mmCIF file of C-alpha atoms and ligand atoms in Angstrom:
data_model
loop_
_atom_site.group_PDB
_atom_site.id
_atom_site.type_symbol
_atom_site.label_atom_id
_atom_site.label_comp_id
_atom_site.label_asym_id
_atom_site.label_seq_id
_atom_site.Cartn_x
_atom_site.Cartn_y
_atom_site.Cartn_z
ATOM 1 C CA MET D 136 201.981 129.955 294.803
ATOM 2 C CA ALA D 137 200.266 131.749 297.107
ATOM 3 C CA LYS D 138 196.620 132.477 297.761
ATOM 4 C CA ARG D 139 195.329 136.220 297.261
ATOM 5 C CA ASP D 140 192.160 138.136 298.645
ATOM 6 C CA ILE D 141 189.329 138.314 296.451
ATOM 7 C CA LEU D 142 188.065 141.710 296.270
ATOM 8 C CA ILE D 143 184.471 142.216 296.870
ATOM 9 C CA ILE D 144 181.804 144.843 296.086
ATOM 10 C CA PRO D 145 181.706 148.057 296.595
ATOM 11 C CA ASP D 146 185.575 147.843 295.824
ATOM 12 C CA THR D 147 186.094 150.378 292.867
ATOM 13 C CA ARG D 148 188.761 148.217 291.298
ATOM 14 C CA LEU D 149 186.150 145.810 290.125
ATOM 15 C CA ARG D 150 184.984 148.428 287.940
ATOM 16 C CA LEU D 151 188.438 148.804 286.244
ATOM 17 C CA LYS D 152 188.640 147.881 282.601
ATOM 18 C CA SER D 153 191.780 145.489 282.406
ATOM 19 C CA GLU D 154 194.438 145.764 280.163
ATOM 20 C CA PRO D 155 195.712 143.148 277.756
ATOM 21 C CA VAL D 156 198.429 140.607 278.643
ATOM 22 C CA THR D 157 201.494 141.401 276.475
ATOM 23 C CA ALA D 158 204.207 139.282 278.156
ATOM 24 C CA PHE D 159 203.958 135.409 278.354
ATOM 25 C CA ASP D 160 206.756 135.108 280.952
ATOM 26 C CA ALA D 161 207.440 133.569 284.785
ATOM 27 C CA GLU D 162 205.546 136.443 286.222
ATOM 28 C CA LEU D 163 202.415 135.426 284.317
ATOM 29 C CA ARG D 164 202.906 132.056 284.908
ATOM 30 C CA ALA D 165 203.211 132.859 288.945
ATOM 31 C CA LEU D 166 199.901 134.972 288.592
ATOM 32 C CA ILE D 167 198.115 132.139 286.857
ATOM 33 C CA ASP D 168 199.465 129.685 289.509
ATOM 34 C CA ASP D 169 198.181 132.296 292.378
ATOM 35 C CA MET D 170 194.631 132.671 290.531
ATOM 36 C CA PHE D 171 194.149 128.596 290.545
ATOM 37 C CA GLU D 172 195.078 128.614 294.234
ATOM 38 C CA THR D 173 192.599 131.374 294.881
ATOM 39 C CA MET D 174 189.822 130.034 292.809
ATOM 40 C CA TYR D 175 190.054 126.299 294.088
ATOM 41 C CA ASP D 176 190.285 127.436 297.717
ATOM 42 C CA ALA D 177 187.054 129.670 297.421
ATOM 43 C CA PRO D 178 185.866 127.511 296.055
ATOM 44 C CA GLY D 179 184.835 128.735 292.693
ATOM 45 C CA ILE D 180 184.680 127.639 288.835
ATOM 46 C CA GLY D 181 186.117 130.785 287.393
ATOM 47 C CA LEU D 182 188.226 133.759 288.334
ATOM 48 C CA ALA D 183 189.401 136.815 286.605
ATOM 49 C CA ALA D 184 192.562 138.586 287.658
ATOM 50 C CA ILE D 185 190.711 141.861 288.681
ATOM 51 C CA GLN D 186 189.172 140.004 291.224
ATOM 52 C CA ILE D 187 192.443 139.608 293.098
ATOM 53 C CA GLY D 188 193.374 143.406 292.257
ATOM 54 C CA VAL D 189 195.372 142.563 288.837
ATOM 55 C CA PRO D 190 193.868 144.678 285.835
ATOM 56 C CA ARG D 191 194.984 142.312 283.250
ATOM 57 C CA ARG D 192 192.723 140.406 280.739
ATOM 58 C CA LEU D 193 193.129 137.050 282.081
ATOM 59 C CA ILE D 194 190.676 134.314 283.377
ATOM 60 C CA THR D 195 191.093 130.954 285.127
ATOM 61 C CA MET D 196 188.209 128.230 285.049
ATOM 62 C CA ASP D 197 187.828 124.901 286.020
ATOM 63 C CA LEU D 198 184.256 123.358 285.416
ATOM 64 C CA ALA D 199 185.099 119.910 286.165
ATOM 65 C CA LYS D 200 182.634 117.960 288.208
ATOM 66 C CA LYS D 201 183.312 117.400 291.680
ATOM 67 C CA ASP D 202 185.074 113.746 291.911
ATOM 68 C CA ASP D 203 186.063 114.023 288.454
ATOM 69 C CA PRO D 204 189.692 115.103 287.433
ATOM 70 C CA PRO D 205 190.547 118.621 287.396
ATOM 71 C CA GLN D 206 190.349 120.582 284.062
ATOM 72 C CA PRO D 207 192.284 123.972 284.658
ATOM 73 C CA GLU D 208 191.556 126.447 281.570
ATOM 74 C CA VAL D 209 193.217 129.735 281.059
ATOM 75 C CA PHE D 210 191.861 132.287 278.847
ATOM 76 C CA ILE D 211 194.104 135.328 278.061
ATOM 77 C CA ASN D 212 192.875 138.439 276.290
ATOM 78 C CA PRO D 213 189.420 136.749 275.450
ATOM 79 C CA GLU D 214 187.212 138.286 272.841
ATOM 80 C CA ILE D 215 183.455 137.370 272.036
ATOM 81 C CA THR D 216 183.591 136.865 268.268
ATOM 82 C CA TRP D 217 179.685 135.690 268.121
ATOM 83 C CA ALA D 218 176.858 135.568 270.216
ATOM 84 C CA SER D 219 173.642 133.551 269.442
ATOM 85 C CA ASP D 220 170.499 135.239 269.305
ATOM 86 C CA GLU D 221 168.984 132.619 271.510
ATOM 87 C CA LYS D 222 169.036 133.481 275.222
ATOM 88 C CA SER D 223 169.176 131.270 278.297
ATOM 89 C CA THR D 224 169.016 132.172 282.101
ATOM 90 C CA TYR D 225 171.237 130.920 284.800
ATOM 91 C CA GLU D 226 171.428 131.345 288.297
ATOM 92 C CA GLU D 227 174.448 133.150 288.711
ATOM 93 C CA GLY D 228 176.886 133.877 291.644
ATOM 94 C CA CYS D 229 180.234 135.811 291.951
ATOM 95 C CA LEU D 230 182.984 135.377 294.545
ATOM 96 C CA SER D 231 183.228 139.247 294.558
ATOM 97 C CA ILE D 232 179.511 139.154 295.656
ATOM 98 C CA PRO D 233 179.336 136.566 298.351
ATOM 99 C CA GLU D 234 176.338 134.793 299.035
ATOM 100 C CA TYR D 235 174.148 136.282 296.585
ATOM 101 C CA TYR D 236 172.651 134.439 293.630
ATOM 102 C CA GLU D 237 170.213 135.624 291.040
ATOM 103 C CA GLU D 238 169.008 134.339 287.492
ATOM 104 C CA VAL D 239 170.621 136.172 284.701
ATOM 105 C CA ILE D 240 169.731 136.172 280.908
ATOM 106 C CA ARG D 241 172.666 136.079 278.453
ATOM 107 C CA PRO D 242 173.265 134.610 274.884
ATOM 108 C CA LYS D 243 172.893 131.097 275.170
ATOM 109 C CA ALA D 244 176.149 130.163 272.905
ATOM 110 C CA VAL D 245 179.002 132.392 272.332
ATOM 111 C CA LYS D 246 182.191 131.851 270.012
ATOM 112 C CA VAL D 247 185.430 133.371 272.074
ATOM 113 C CA LYS D 248 188.870 133.655 270.666
ATOM 114 C CA TYR D 249 191.928 133.733 273.097
ATOM 115 C CA LEU D 250 195.420 132.985 273.853
ATOM 116 C CA ASP D 251 196.321 130.133 275.720
ATOM 117 C CA ARG D 252 198.979 129.985 278.595
ATOM 118 C CA ASP D 253 201.681 129.498 275.858
ATOM 119 C CA GLY D 254 200.491 132.634 273.887
ATOM 120 C CA LYS D 255 198.873 130.453 271.098
ATOM 121 C CA ALA D 256 195.619 131.703 269.527
ATOM 122 C CA GLN D 257 192.723 129.501 270.043
ATOM 123 C CA GLU D 258 188.970 129.562 269.705
ATOM 124 C CA VAL D 259 186.106 127.688 271.444
ATOM 125 C CA GLU D 260 182.505 127.704 270.479
ATOM 126 C CA ALA D 261 180.677 127.256 273.938
ATOM 127 C CA ASP D 262 177.038 126.675 275.094
ATOM 128 C CA GLY D 263 175.711 125.891 278.732
ATOM 129 C CA LEU D 264 177.884 126.434 281.781
ATOM 130 C CA LEU D 265 181.064 127.333 279.694
ATOM 131 C CA ALA D 266 179.397 130.020 277.774
ATOM 132 C CA THR D 267 177.427 131.426 281.059
ATOM 133 C CA CYS D 268 180.966 131.438 282.883
ATOM 134 C CA LEU D 269 182.889 132.873 279.846
ATOM 135 C CA GLN D 270 180.464 135.817 279.586
ATOM 136 C CA HIS D 271 180.824 136.682 283.424
ATOM 137 C CA GLU D 272 184.578 136.392 283.071
ATOM 138 C CA ILE D 273 184.645 138.498 280.194
ATOM 139 C CA ASP D 274 182.371 140.962 281.822
ATOM 140 C CA HIS D 275 184.831 141.277 284.941
ATOM 141 C CA ILE D 276 187.760 142.409 282.660
ATOM 142 C CA ASN D 277 185.479 145.029 281.381
ATOM 143 C CA GLY D 278 184.445 146.107 284.845
ATOM 144 C CA VAL D 279 181.101 144.543 284.537
ATOM 145 C CA LEU D 280 179.230 142.612 287.353
ATOM 146 C CA PHE D 281 176.412 140.029 287.100
ATOM 147 C CA ILE D 282 174.408 142.403 289.083
ATOM 148 C CA ASP D 283 174.359 144.809 286.420
ATOM 149 C CA HIS D 284 172.135 142.455 284.359
ATOM 150 C CA ILE D 285 169.474 142.305 286.852
ATOM 151 C CA SER D 286 166.827 144.755 287.924
ATOM 152 C CA LYS D 287 167.840 148.369 289.208
ATOM 153 C CA LEU D 288 165.837 147.348 292.393
ATOM 154 C CA LYS D 289 167.637 144.076 293.140
ATOM 155 C CA ARG D 290 170.952 145.768 292.557
ATOM 156 C CA ASP D 291 170.299 148.747 294.706
ATOM 157 C CA ARG D 292 169.267 146.425 297.275
ATOM 158 C CA VAL D 293 172.707 144.394 297.069
ATOM 159 C CA MET D 294 174.920 147.379 296.836
ATOM 160 C CA LYS D 295 173.247 148.786 299.930
ATOM 161 C CA LYS D 296 174.103 145.750 302.022
ATOM 162 C CA PHE D 297 177.669 145.607 300.834
ATOM 163 C CA LYS D 298 178.100 149.009 301.420
ATOM 164 C CA LYS D 299 177.036 148.742 305.076
ATOM 165 C CA ALA D 300 179.081 145.831 305.323
ATOM 166 C CA GLN D 301 182.149 147.877 304.028
ATOM 167 C CA LYS D 302 181.722 150.418 306.853
ATOM 168 C CA ARG D 303 181.710 147.657 309.541
ATOM 169 C CA GLY D 304 185.067 146.888 307.839
ATOM 170 C CA GLU D 305 184.282 143.669 305.878
ATOM 171 C CA THR D 306 186.298 144.502 302.770
ATOM 172 C CA THR D 307 187.577 140.922 301.643
ATOM 173 C CA ARG D 308 185.563 138.041 300.919
ATOM 174 C CA ASP D 309 186.895 136.247 304.133
ATOM 175 C CA ALA D 310 184.647 138.128 306.141
ATOM 176 C CA TYR D 311 181.735 136.554 304.597
ATOM 177 C CA THR D 312 183.092 132.871 304.318
ATOM 178 C CA GLU D 313 182.266 132.139 308.102
ATOM 179 C CA ASP D 314 178.712 131.092 308.521
ATOM 180 C CA THR D 315 177.275 134.617 309.877
ATOM 181 C CA PRO D 316 173.563 134.646 309.106
ATOM 182 C CA GLU D 317 173.333 138.666 309.479
ATOM 183 C CA HIS D 318 175.558 138.992 306.606
ATOM 184 C CA ARG D 319 172.803 137.032 304.371
ATOM 185 C CA ILE D 320 170.738 139.035 301.870
ATOM 186 C CA GLY D 321 166.959 137.889 302.184
HETATM 187 O O1 GNR G 583 181.977 130.172 290.953
HETATM 188 C C1 GNR G 583 181.324 130.793 290.382
HETATM 189 N N1 GNR G 583 180.197 130.395 290.030
HETATM 190 C C2 GNR G 583 179.480 130.979 289.003
HETATM 191 C C3 GNR G 583 178.164 130.502 288.826
HETATM 192 C C4 GNR G 583 177.300 130.799 287.843
HETATM 193 C C5 GNR G 583 177.857 131.674 287.251
HETATM 194 C C6 GNR G 583 178.818 132.168 287.154
HETATM 195 C C7 GNR G 583 179.876 131.791 288.120
HETATM 196 S S1 GNR G 583 181.330 132.315 288.168
HETATM 197 C C8 GNR G 583 181.674 132.220 289.990
HETATM 198 C C9 GNR G 583 183.171 132.831 290.281
HETATM 199 C C10 GNR G 583 183.117 134.019 289.765
HETATM 200 O O2 GNR G 583 182.940 135.112 290.666
HETATM 201 N N2 GNR G 583 184.016 134.285 288.748
HETATM 202 O O3 GNR G 583 184.245 135.705 288.624
HETATM 203 NI NI1 NI G 584 182.368 136.694 289.095
#
């Protein structure tokens, strides 16, 4: 097991469309282990493989509340098969856009079909945090970020901040995890 570096914007790899997983082998299991280690360490509630630079349609997630037992979930080649007309608003964040949070409007409920870690077909009907998180992660594997769902003014402001940080050499999430107020976006 190994913790991997989490890519941050404006890394262009975050804009790639990831390719389907085809082999359910030891290499996939090792990648899943690394994703959980990286996600729990961050900490985050979800992670798409492209966030560690692997362009595969693979998501890890754990929505268990703090102090409850862990609930690690894996979604492979996920597809949204239905989305409600009803919307909901949730304040989202992203490990690839450290310390920035904004409200995003998305369908309130979705059905998602996917393969589990054994390659077995599954389908889940989700609402609440699971629906939000599944849509956020499925966006990642299509090269879409939550800031694509907010106003252009806000998105441009965030991108500018992170482009400047990149010029200073801050190219991984680790540069942001120390408490450095000058990185904060006001
Ligand atoms: O840890 C995360 N929290 C979160 C909060 C609200 C909506 C979505 C998320 S996902 C995020 C981890 C992440 O960036 N996954 O891609
Ligand atoms: Ni994210």
